[in-house]
CSV table of C-alpha atoms in Angstrom, one decimal:
chain,number,residue,atom,x,y,z
A,30,MET,CA,-139.9,-22.6,57.7
A,31,HIS,CA,-143.6,-22.6,56.5
A,32,ILE,CA,-145.7,-19.7,56.3
A,33,SER,CA,-149.1,-20.4,58.1
A,34,GLU,CA,-152.5,-19.5,56.8
A,35,GLY,CA,-153.7,-16.0,56.8
A,36,VAL,CA,-150.4,-14.3,57.4
A,37,VAL,CA,-149.1,-13.0,54.0
A,38,SER,CA,-151.2,-10.8,51.5
A,39,PHE,CA,-153.1,-12.0,48.6
A,40,PRO,CA,-150.7,-10.7,46.0
A,41,VAL,CA,-148.0,-12.7,47.6
A,42,LEU,CA,-150.1,-15.9,47.7
A,43,ALA,CA,-151.0,-15.4,44.0
A,44,ALA,CA,-147.3,-14.8,43.0
A,45,GLY,CA,-146.2,-17.9,44.9
A,46,GLY,CA,-149.0,-19.9,43.3
A,47,VAL,CA,-148.0,-18.9,39.7
A,48,LEU,CA,-144.4,-19.6,40.2
A,49,THR,CA,-145.1,-23.0,41.7
A,50,LEU,CA,-147.4,-23.9,39.0
A,51,ALA,CA,-144.5,-23.0,36.4
A,52,GLY,CA,-142.0,-25.1,38.4
A,53,VAL,CA,-144.3,-28.1,38.8
A,54,ALA,CA,-145.2,-28.0,35.1
A,55,ILE,CA,-141.6,-28.1,34.2
A,56,GLY,CA,-140.8,-30.8,36.6
A,57,LEU,CA,-143.6,-32.9,35.5
A,58,ARG,CA,-142.6,-32.6,31.9
A,59,LYS,CA,-139.2,-33.7,32.7
A,60,MET,CA,-140.5,-36.8,34.7
A,61,GLN,CA,-140.5,-40.1,32.7
A,62,TYR,CA,-143.1,-42.5,34.1
A,63,ASP,CA,-140.3,-45.0,34.9
A,64,LYS,CA,-139.0,-42.3,37.4
A,65,LEU,CA,-142.4,-41.7,39.1
A,66,PRO,CA,-142.2,-44.2,41.9
A,67,GLU,CA,-138.5,-43.1,42.6
A,68,VAL,CA,-139.7,-39.5,43.0
A,69,ALA,CA,-142.5,-40.3,45.2
A,70,VAL,CA,-140.6,-42.5,47.4
A,71,LEU,CA,-137.9,-40.0,47.7
A,72,SER,CA,-140.6,-37.5,48.4
A,73,SER,CA,-142.0,-39.7,51.1
A,74,VAL,CA,-138.5,-39.8,52.7
A,75,PHE,CA,-138.3,-36.0,52.6
A,76,PHE,CA,-141.6,-35.9,54.3
A,77,VAL,CA,-140.6,-38.3,57.1
A,78,GLY,CA,-137.1,-36.5,57.2
A,79,SER,CA,-138.8,-33.3,58.2
A,80,LEU,CA,-140.3,-34.8,61.2
A,81,ILE,CA,-136.7,-35.7,62.6
A,82,HIS,CA,-135.6,-33.1,65.2
A,83,ILE,CA,-132.0,-32.2,65.3
A,84,PRO,CA,-130.6,-30.6,68.5
A,85,ILE,CA,-128.9,-27.2,67.9
A,86,GLY,CA,-127.5,-25.8,71.2
A,87,PRO,CA,-130.5,-25.3,73.7
A,88,SER,CA,-133.0,-25.6,70.8
A,89,ALA,CA,-133.9,-28.0,68.1
A,90,ALA,CA,-134.7,-27.8,64.6
A,91,HIS,CA,-136.3,-30.2,62.1
A,92,LEU,CA,-134.5,-31.3,59.0
A,93,VAL,CA,-135.3,-29.4,55.8
A,94,LEU,CA,-133.3,-31.5,53.4
A,95,ASN,CA,-134.2,-29.4,50.3
A,96,GLY,CA,-130.7,-29.3,49.3
A,97,VAL,CA,-130.4,-33.0,49.2
A,98,CYS,CA,-133.7,-32.9,47.4
A,99,GLY,CA,-132.3,-30.6,44.7
A,100,LEU,CA,-129.2,-32.6,44.2
A,101,LEU,CA,-131.1,-35.9,43.7
A,102,LEU,CA,-134.1,-34.6,41.8
A,103,GLY,CA,-133.2,-31.3,40.1
A,104,TRP,CA,-136.6,-29.8,38.6
A,105,LEU,CA,-138.4,-32.8,39.9
A,106,ALA,CA,-138.1,-31.2,43.4
A,107,PHE,CA,-141.0,-28.9,42.6
A,108,PRO,CA,-143.7,-31.7,42.2
A,109,ALA,CA,-141.9,-33.6,45.0
A,110,ILE,CA,-142.0,-30.8,47.3
A,111,LEU,CA,-145.6,-29.8,46.4
A,112,VAL,CA,-146.9,-33.3,47.1
A,113,GLY,CA,-145.1,-33.3,50.6
A,114,SER,CA,-146.2,-29.9,51.6
A,115,THR,CA,-149.9,-30.7,50.6
A,116,LEU,CA,-150.0,-33.8,52.7
A,117,GLN,CA,-148.4,-32.0,55.5
A,118,ALA,CA,-151.1,-29.2,55.3
A,119,ILE,CA,-154.0,-31.6,55.2
A,120,LEU,CA,-152.6,-34.2,57.6
A,121,PHE,CA,-150.9,-32.1,60.3
A,122,GLN,CA,-152.0,-28.5,59.5
A,123,PHE,CA,-148.2,-27.6,59.0
A,124,GLY,CA,-147.9,-24.8,56.5
A,125,GLY,CA,-151.4,-24.4,54.9
A,126,LEU,CA,-153.6,-24.7,51.8
A,127,THR,CA,-153.6,-21.2,50.6
A,128,THR,CA,-149.9,-20.8,51.3
A,129,LEU,CA,-149.2,-23.9,49.4
A,130,GLY,CA,-147.8,-22.0,46.4
A,131,VAL,CA,-145.6,-19.6,48.4
A,132,ASN,CA,-144.3,-22.4,50.7
A,133,THR,CA,-143.5,-24.8,47.8
A,134,PHE,CA,-141.8,-22.1,45.8
A,135,ASN,CA,-139.8,-20.9,48.8
A,136,MET,CA,-138.5,-24.5,49.5
A,137,ALA,CA,-138.2,-25.8,45.9
A,138,PHE,CA,-136.7,-22.9,44.1
A,139,PRO,CA,-133.5,-22.8,46.2
A,140,ALA,CA,-133.4,-26.7,45.9
A,141,VAL,CA,-133.5,-26.4,42.0
A,142,LEU,CA,-131.0,-23.5,41.9
A,143,PHE,CA,-128.3,-25.0,44.1
A,144,GLY,CA,-129.1,-28.5,42.6
A,145,CYS,CA,-128.1,-27.1,39.2
A,146,ILE,CA,-125.1,-25.0,40.4
A,147,CYS,CA,-123.7,-27.7,42.7
A,148,GLY,CA,-124.8,-30.9,40.9
A,149,ARG,CA,-121.9,-30.9,38.6
A,150,PHE,CA,-119.2,-30.5,41.4
A,151,ILE,CA,-120.5,-33.3,43.5
A,152,ARG,CA,-119.2,-35.8,40.7
A,153,SER,CA,-115.7,-34.4,41.1
A,154,SER,CA,-113.1,-36.8,41.8
A,155,LYS,CA,-111.6,-34.3,44.4
A,156,ARG,CA,-113.1,-34.8,47.9
A,157,ARG,CA,-112.5,-31.1,48.9
A,158,VAL,CA,-114.5,-29.8,45.8
A,159,ARG,CA,-117.2,-32.3,46.5
A,160,MET,CA,-117.5,-31.3,50.2
A,161,VAL,CA,-117.7,-27.6,49.4
A,162,ALA,CA,-120.4,-28.1,46.9
A,163,GLU,CA,-122.3,-30.4,49.1
A,164,PHE,CA,-122.1,-27.8,51.9
A,165,VAL,CA,-123.3,-25.0,49.7
A,166,ALA,CA,-126.0,-26.9,48.2
A,167,GLY,CA,-127.3,-27.9,51.7
A,168,GLY,CA,-126.7,-24.8,53.5
A,169,GLY,CA,-127.4,-22.4,50.7
A,170,SER,CA,-130.7,-23.9,50.0
A,171,VAL,CA,-131.9,-23.5,53.7
A,172,LEU,CA,-130.7,-20.0,53.8
A,173,LEU,CA,-132.3,-19.0,50.6
A,174,SER,CA,-135.5,-20.5,51.7
A,175,GLY,CA,-135.3,-18.4,54.8
A,176,LEU,CA,-134.6,-15.3,52.8
A,177,LEU,CA,-137.6,-16.1,50.6
A,178,VAL,CA,-139.8,-16.6,53.6
A,179,ALA,CA,-138.6,-13.1,54.9
A,180,VAL,CA,-139.1,-11.6,51.4
A,181,SER,CA,-142.6,-13.0,51.3
A,182,MET,CA,-143.5,-11.3,54.7
A,183,VAL,CA,-141.9,-7.9,53.9
A,184,ALA,CA,-143.8,-7.9,50.6
A,185,THR,CA,-147.0,-8.3,52.8
A,186,GLY,CA,-146.1,-5.2,54.8
A,187,ASP,CA,-143.1,-3.2,56.2
A,188,SER,CA,-144.3,-4.0,59.7
A,189,PHE,CA,-143.0,-7.6,59.3
A,190,VAL,CA,-139.4,-6.3,58.9
A,191,PRO,CA,-138.4,-7.2,62.6
A,192,THR,CA,-140.0,-10.6,62.3
A,193,ALA,CA,-138.5,-11.4,58.9
A,194,ARG,CA,-135.0,-10.3,60.3
A,195,LEU,CA,-135.5,-12.7,63.0
A,196,ILE,CA,-136.5,-15.5,60.7
A,197,VAL,CA,-133.3,-15.1,58.8
A,198,LEU,CA,-131.2,-15.0,61.8
A,199,VAL,CA,-132.8,-18.3,63.0
A,200,HIS,CA,-131.9,-20.0,59.7
A,201,ILE,CA,-128.3,-19.4,60.0
A,202,PRO,CA,-127.5,-22.1,62.5
A,203,VAL,CA,-129.8,-24.4,60.8
A,204,MET,CA,-128.1,-23.6,57.7
A,205,ILE,CA,-124.7,-24.8,59.1
A,206,VAL,CA,-126.2,-28.1,60.3
A,207,GLU,CA,-128.1,-28.8,57.1
A,208,GLY,CA,-124.7,-28.1,55.2
A,209,ILE,CA,-122.9,-30.6,57.3
A,210,ILE,CA,-125.7,-33.3,57.1
A,211,THR,CA,-125.9,-32.7,53.4
A,212,ILE,CA,-122.1,-33.5,52.8
A,213,ILE,CA,-122.5,-36.7,54.7
A,214,VAL,CA,-125.8,-37.8,53.2
A,215,ILE,CA,-124.4,-37.3,49.6
A,216,GLU,CA,-121.0,-38.8,50.4
A,217,PHE,CA,-122.8,-41.9,51.9
A,218,ILE,CA,-125.0,-42.2,48.8
A,219,LYS,CA,-122.0,-41.8,46.6
A,220,MET,CA,-120.4,-44.7,48.4
A,221,THR,CA,-123.3,-47.1,48.5
A,222,ARG,CA,-125.6,-46.1,45.5
A,223,PRO,CA,-123.7,-44.0,43.1
A,224,GLN,CA,-126.3,-44.6,40.4
A,225,MET,CA,-128.6,-42.2,42.4
A,226,LEU,CA,-126.4,-39.4,41.5
A,227,ARG,CA,-125.2,-40.5,38.1
A,228,SER,CA,-128.5,-40.0,36.6
A,229,HIS,CA,-128.5,-36.3,37.2
A,230,PRO,CA,-132.1,-35.0,36.7
A,231,MET,CA,-130.7,-32.2,34.5
A,232,ARG,CA,-129.4,-34.9,32.1
A,233,GLU,CA,-130.6,-37.7,29.8
A,234,ASP,CA,-132.3,-40.0,32.3
A,235,PHE,CA,-135.0,-37.8,33.4
A,236,GLN,CA,-135.7,-35.9,30.2
A,237,GLY,CA,-138.6,-36.3,27.9
A,238,VAL,CA,-142.2,-37.1,28.9
B,25,MET,CA,-145.7,-32.0,69.3
B,26,SER,CA,-143.3,-34.8,68.7
B,27,GLU,CA,-143.1,-36.7,65.5
B,28,ALA,CA,-144.4,-39.8,67.0
B,29,GLN,CA,-147.6,-38.0,68.0
B,30,ALA,CA,-147.9,-36.4,64.7
B,31,PHE,CA,-147.8,-39.7,63.1
B,32,ARG,CA,-150.4,-41.3,65.4
B,33,GLY,CA,-152.9,-38.7,64.6
B,34,ILE,CA,-152.7,-39.3,60.9
B,35,GLU,CA,-156.0,-39.3,59.3
B,36,GLU,CA,-157.6,-39.5,62.7
B,37,PHE,CA,-160.8,-37.4,61.7
B,38,SER,CA,-161.4,-39.5,58.7
B,39,GLN,CA,-163.2,-42.3,60.7
B,40,GLY,CA,-166.9,-41.5,61.0
B,41,ASN,CA,-170.3,-41.8,59.5
B,42,THR,CA,-171.8,-38.4,59.5
B,43,PHE,CA,-173.1,-36.7,56.5
B,44,ILE,CA,-170.0,-34.5,56.4
B,45,HIS,CA,-167.8,-37.7,56.2
B,46,ASN,CA,-169.8,-39.0,53.4
B,47,LEU,CA,-169.9,-35.9,51.3
B,48,ASP,CA,-168.4,-36.2,47.7
B,49,PRO,CA,-164.7,-35.4,48.1
B,50,ARG,CA,-164.9,-33.3,44.8
B,51,ALA,CA,-167.6,-31.0,46.5
B,52,LYS,CA,-165.3,-31.0,49.7
B,53,ILE,CA,-162.1,-30.0,47.8
B,54,VAL,CA,-163.6,-27.2,45.6
B,55,THR,CA,-165.5,-25.7,48.8
B,56,THR,CA,-162.5,-25.7,50.9
B,57,ILE,CA,-160.3,-24.1,48.3
B,58,VAL,CA,-162.8,-21.4,47.5
B,59,PHE,CA,-163.7,-20.7,51.2
B,60,SER,CA,-159.9,-20.7,52.2
B,61,VAL,CA,-158.9,-18.3,49.4
B,62,VAL,CA,-161.8,-15.9,50.2
B,63,THR,CA,-161.0,-15.9,53.9
B,64,ALA,CA,-157.3,-15.4,53.2
B,65,MET,CA,-158.3,-12.3,51.2
B,66,SER,CA,-160.4,-10.6,53.8
B,67,ASN,CA,-159.2,-7.6,55.5
B,68,SER,CA,-161.7,-6.8,58.2
B,69,ILE,CA,-162.1,-8.3,61.7
B,70,ILE,CA,-165.8,-8.7,61.3
B,71,THR,CA,-165.5,-10.7,58.1
B,72,ALA,CA,-162.6,-12.9,59.5
B,73,ALA,CA,-164.7,-13.6,62.6
B,74,GLY,CA,-167.7,-14.3,60.6
B,75,ALA,CA,-165.8,-16.7,58.6
B,76,LEU,CA,-165.2,-18.9,61.6
B,77,ILE,CA,-169.0,-19.7,61.6
B,78,PHE,CA,-168.8,-22.0,58.5
B,79,PRO,CA,-166.1,-24.4,60.0
B,80,LEU,CA,-167.5,-24.5,63.4
B,81,VAL,CA,-170.8,-25.6,62.0
B,82,LEU,CA,-169.1,-28.3,60.0
B,83,ILE,CA,-166.9,-29.5,62.9
B,84,VAL,CA,-170.1,-29.9,65.1
B,85,SER,CA,-171.9,-31.6,62.3
B,86,ALA,CA,-169.1,-34.0,61.8
B,87,ARG,CA,-169.0,-34.8,65.5
B,88,ILE,CA,-165.2,-34.4,65.6
B,89,ASP,CA,-163.4,-34.8,69.0
B,90,ILE,CA,-163.1,-31.1,70.0
B,91,ARG,CA,-160.0,-31.9,72.2
B,92,LYS,CA,-158.1,-33.4,69.3
B,93,VAL,CA,-159.0,-30.3,67.2
B,94,LEU,CA,-157.7,-28.1,69.9
B,95,GLY,CA,-154.6,-30.1,69.8
B,96,ARG,CA,-154.1,-29.1,66.1
B,97,LEU,CA,-154.9,-25.6,66.6
B,98,TYR,CA,-152.4,-25.4,69.3
B,99,ILE,CA,-149.6,-26.0,66.8
B,100,VAL,CA,-151.0,-23.5,64.4
B,101,ASN,CA,-151.3,-20.7,67.0
B,102,VAL,CA,-147.7,-21.2,68.4
B,103,PHE,CA,-146.5,-19.5,65.4
B,104,ILE,CA,-149.1,-16.8,65.6
B,105,LEU,CA,-148.4,-16.2,69.2
B,106,PHE,CA,-145.0,-15.1,67.9
B,107,LEU,CA,-146.6,-12.5,65.8
B,108,TRP,CA,-148.8,-11.2,68.8
B,109,ILE,CA,-145.4,-10.4,70.4
B,110,PHE,CA,-143.9,-8.7,67.4
B,111,LEU,CA,-146.6,-6.9,65.5
B,112,PRO,CA,-148.3,-4.7,68.2
B,113,VAL,CA,-144.8,-3.4,69.1
B,114,THR,CA,-143.3,-2.7,65.6
B,115,PHE,CA,-146.5,-1.8,63.6
B,116,PRO,CA,-146.6,1.8,63.0
B,117,GLY,CA,-149.8,3.7,64.2
B,118,ASP,CA,-151.6,4.9,67.2
B,119,VAL,CA,-149.9,4.2,70.6
B,120,ILE,CA,-152.5,2.8,73.1
B,121,TYR,CA,-150.2,1.8,75.8
B,122,ALA,CA,-146.5,2.5,76.5
B,123,VAL,CA,-144.3,0.8,79.0
B,124,GLY,CA,-141.0,2.6,79.0
B,125,PRO,CA,-139.5,2.5,75.4
B,126,VAL,CA,-142.0,-0.3,74.5
B,127,LYS,CA,-145.1,1.1,72.7
B,128,ILE,CA,-148.1,-1.0,71.8
B,129,HIS,CA,-149.8,0.1,68.7
B,130,ARG,CA,-153.5,-0.2,67.9
B,131,GLU,CA,-152.9,-1.3,64.4
B,132,GLY,CA,-150.5,-4.0,65.3
B,133,LEU,CA,-152.9,-5.5,67.7
B,134,PHE,CA,-155.6,-5.4,64.9
B,135,TYR,CA,-153.5,-7.0,62.5
B,136,ALA,CA,-152.5,-9.8,64.9
B,137,LEU,CA,-156.1,-10.5,65.7
B,138,LEU,CA,-157.1,-10.4,62.0
B,139,ILE,CA,-154.4,-13.1,61.2
B,140,THR,CA,-155.4,-15.2,64.2
B,141,LEU,CA,-159.0,-15.4,63.1
B,142,LYS,CA,-158.3,-16.0,59.4
B,143,SER,CA,-155.8,-18.6,60.0
B,144,ASN,CA,-158.0,-20.4,62.5
B,145,ALA,CA,-161.0,-20.3,60.2
B,146,ILE,CA,-158.9,-21.9,57.3
B,147,VAL,CA,-157.4,-24.5,59.3
B,148,LEU,CA,-160.7,-25.6,60.9
B,149,THR,CA,-162.3,-25.8,57.5
B,150,VAL,CA,-159.3,-28.0,56.3
B,151,ILE,CA,-159.8,-30.2,59.2
B,152,ALA,CA,-163.6,-30.4,59.0
B,153,LEU,CA,-163.8,-30.9,55.2
B,154,LEU,CA,-160.5,-32.4,54.0
B,155,GLY,CA,-159.6,-34.1,57.4
B,156,THR,CA,-162.8,-36.1,57.3
B,157,SER,CA,-161.9,-37.9,54.1
B,158,PRO,CA,-159.2,-40.6,53.8
B,159,ILE,CA,-156.2,-39.1,51.6
B,160,PHE,CA,-156.7,-41.9,49.0
B,161,THR,CA,-160.2,-40.7,48.5
B,162,LEU,CA,-159.0,-37.1,48.1
B,163,VAL,CA,-156.3,-38.1,45.7
B,164,HIS,CA,-158.8,-40.1,43.7
B,165,ALA,CA,-161.1,-37.0,43.5
B,166,LEU,CA,-158.1,-34.9,42.4
B,167,SER,CA,-158.1,-36.9,39.2
B,168,HIS,CA,-161.5,-35.8,38.5
B,169,LEU,CA,-160.5,-32.1,39.0
B,170,TRP,CA,-158.3,-31.7,36.0
B,171,ILE,CA,-155.0,-32.4,38.0
B,172,PRO,CA,-152.5,-34.0,35.7
B,173,ASP,CA,-152.2,-37.8,35.9
B,174,LYS,CA,-148.6,-37.7,36.9
B,175,LEU,CA,-149.2,-35.4,39.9
B,176,VAL,CA,-152.2,-37.6,41.0
B,177,HIS,CA,-150.0,-40.6,40.9
B,178,LEU,CA,-147.2,-38.9,42.7
B,179,PHE,CA,-149.7,-38.1,45.6
B,180,PHE,CA,-150.9,-41.7,45.5
B,181,PHE,CA,-147.5,-43.2,45.9
B,182,CYS,CA,-146.1,-40.7,48.1
B,183,PHE,CA,-148.8,-41.2,50.7
B,184,ARG,CA,-148.7,-44.9,50.3
B,185,TYR,CA,-144.9,-45.0,51.1
B,186,ILE,CA,-144.9,-42.5,53.9
B,187,HIS,CA,-146.1,-45.1,56.1
B,188,VAL,CA,-143.6,-47.7,54.9
B,189,ILE,CA,-140.8,-45.4,55.3
B,190,ASN,CA,-142.0,-44.0,58.7
B,191,ASP,CA,-142.0,-47.6,60.0
B,192,GLU,CA,-138.5,-48.0,58.6
B,193,TYR,CA,-137.4,-44.8,60.3
B,194,ARG,CA,-139.0,-46.0,63.6
B,195,ARG,CA,-137.0,-49.4,63.4
B,196,LEU,CA,-133.7,-47.4,62.9
B,197,GLN,CA,-134.4,-45.1,65.7
B,198,GLN,CA,-135.2,-48.0,67.9
B,199,ALA,CA,-131.9,-49.5,67.0
B,200,MET,CA,-130.1,-46.2,67.7
B,201,LYS,CA,-131.7,-46.2,71.0
B,202,ILE,CA,-130.8,-49.7,72.0
B,203,ARG,CA,-127.2,-48.8,71.3
B,204,GLY,CA,-127.3,-45.8,73.6
B,205,PHE,CA,-127.5,-42.9,71.2
B,206,GLN,CA,-128.0,-39.6,73.0
B,207,PRO,CA,-128.6,-36.7,70.7
B,208,GLY,CA,-126.7,-33.6,71.3
B,209,THR,CA,-125.1,-30.6,69.6
B,210,ASN,CA,-122.1,-32.4,68.3
B,211,MET,CA,-120.6,-33.8,65.1
B,212,HIS,CA,-121.4,-37.4,66.3
B,213,THR,CA,-125.2,-36.6,66.3
B,214,TYR,CA,-125.2,-35.0,63.1
B,215,ARG,CA,-123.3,-37.7,61.5
B,216,THR,CA,-125.5,-40.3,63.0
B,217,TYR,CA,-128.7,-38.5,61.7
B,218,ALA,CA,-127.1,-37.9,58.4
B,219,TYR,CA,-126.5,-41.7,57.9
B,220,LEU,CA,-130.1,-42.4,59.2
B,221,VAL,CA,-131.3,-40.1,56.3
B,222,GLY,CA,-128.8,-41.6,53.9
B,223,ILE,CA,-130.0,-45.1,54.6
B,224,LEU,CA,-133.5,-44.2,54.3
B,225,LEU,CA,-132.9,-42.6,51.0
B,226,VAL,CA,-130.8,-45.7,49.7
B,227,ARG,CA,-133.4,-48.2,50.8
B,228,SER,CA,-136.2,-46.1,49.4
B,229,PHE,CA,-134.3,-46.0,45.9
B,230,ASP,CA,-133.9,-49.7,45.9
B,231,ARG,CA,-137.6,-50.1,46.8
B,232,ALA,CA,-138.7,-47.8,43.8
B,233,GLU,CA,-136.7,-50.0,41.6
B,234,ARG,CA,-138.6,-53.1,42.8
B,235,ILE,CA,-141.9,-51.1,42.4
B,236,VAL,CA,-141.1,-50.1,38.8
B,237,ALA,CA,-140.3,-53.9,38.1
B,238,ALA,CA,-143.5,-55.1,39.6
B,239,MET,CA,-145.4,-52.5,37.8
B,240,LYS,CA,-143.9,-53.5,34.5
B,241,CYS,CA,-144.5,-57.2,35.2
B,242,ARG,CA,-148.2,-56.3,35.6
B,243,GLY,CA,-148.2,-54.5,32.3
B,244,PHE,CA,-148.6,-50.9,33.8
B,245,LYS,CA,-149.3,-48.5,30.9
B,246,GLY,CA,-149.3,-45.1,32.7
B,247,LYS,CA,-152.9,-45.2,33.8
B,248,PHE,CA,-154.7,-46.3,37.0
B,249,TYR,CA,-158.2,-47.7,36.0
B,250,ILE,CA,-160.9,-46.2,38.3
B,251,LEU,CA,-163.3,-48.9,39.4
B,252,ASN,CA,-166.0,-46.7,41.2
B,253,ASN,CA,-166.9,-43.2,40.1
B,254,TYR,CA,-168.4,-40.6,42.4
B,255,GLU,CA,-171.8,-39.3,41.9
B,256,MET,CA,-172.9,-36.0,43.3
B,257,LYS,CA,-176.0,-36.2,45.2
B,258,HIS,CA,-178.4,-33.5,46.4
B,259,ARG,CA,-176.7,-33.1,49.8
B,260,ASP,CA,-173.4,-32.7,48.1
B,261,TYR,CA,-174.7,-29.8,45.9
B,262,LEU,CA,-176.5,-28.4,48.9
B,263,VAL,CA,-173.3,-28.3,51.0
B,264,ALA,CA,-171.1,-27.2,48.3
B,265,ALA,CA,-173.5,-24.5,47.2
B,266,SER,CA,-174.0,-23.3,50.9
B,267,GLY,CA,-170.3,-23.2,51.3
B,268,LEU,CA,-169.7,-21.1,48.2
B,269,ALA,CA,-172.6,-18.9,49.0
B,270,PHE,CA,-171.2,-18.2,52.4
B,271,SER,CA,-167.8,-17.4,50.7
B,272,ALA,CA,-169.6,-15.0,48.3
B,273,ILE,CA,-171.3,-13.2,51.3
B,274,LEU,CA,-167.8,-12.9,52.9
B,275,LEU,CA,-166.4,-11.5,49.6
B,276,VAL,CA,-169.3,-8.9,49.3
B,277,VAL,CA,-169.3,-7.8,53.0
B,278,LYS,CA,-165.4,-7.3,52.9
């Protein structure tokens, strides 16, 4: 869920901006030039993916896919998500320009965190271990993103508490669906292009400048 | 707004030949950022309402289709409407109206109005200044604004391939439709969408490998050579200066 322009206070915007700047700097340093087209094209897939609406009961939600993004890209999720969010803000007015920092951090930090934690388990030979790790990565990233959005709003003012609660609540069904979808996506990639997962961004392939 | 409509409207305001369209993209980017941040900082209704003047003048000067702009504003304001429902009820302050247990607070209404004004002012500015330039022009301008090369190239490639991948997505979606796919809340739907995303990722990974190979063949050395450089003209300085001056006034009046 994006935060729109003008909603959160200036200190929150500034904090988000600084944290995103740090994340993007780390991501860019880890990205070798050879990997640039791959990161860019994957980031286009996440952009298009976020336009896919999935029915959940009477409502629908768009795919977030930040869990998949974290598993495939690691720290490179920061620049990838920044680029996608900027284009969405300019092209469709989803999110916003001043909220770019907060929104990128809220999406990319969970992606990197769960990418690090669950990344090693998705290469396990035990199917059950893999499935749990993939579900946690996909669902956890979405839930943590929702929590971070709620925190950003509550940090702006206590009056946002009920709105923030509702936002977290809404994220719970989305989390479950994202978890399931992440399992299937990663298992599919494992079957068809295992090399996409083997070169884990935390490891040798992506390091260096 | 469905995704199909969203995509049809991509860069829809960038075609035109008004002086706003022809402004130097660097001037546009800097003015938009400064104005947006100043507007986001404002805490009074009067400043926020005043801030709307700047984008409205721009929208009129750029002769942008007002109906299309309203369509964009609609999406933005759906979220804000949600705040109009919550904030007046939950914001602590003077009660101005009470219906049974539900109390409407003055401060809450004030806050919802403030957010609405600020949000619309910023969104309109983004549409009027950034929306009136093609993305590639803006990305090119970023490389003149101390943005790291790698990030600029990421923007360049990402926007280039969004269209390719969107076409691929449409084709797959059509194939699903032809086979009678009906989305619903069930595992079959989730599995189908997951495979759709999976195949998009796999194909784009293959595509990236081909791109790297093609770039290597052509002797790519980590640099895009820029053939035409921008030149700031009088009117570019004039518009940028008036935008910055207007931002400064908002900052002082605040």
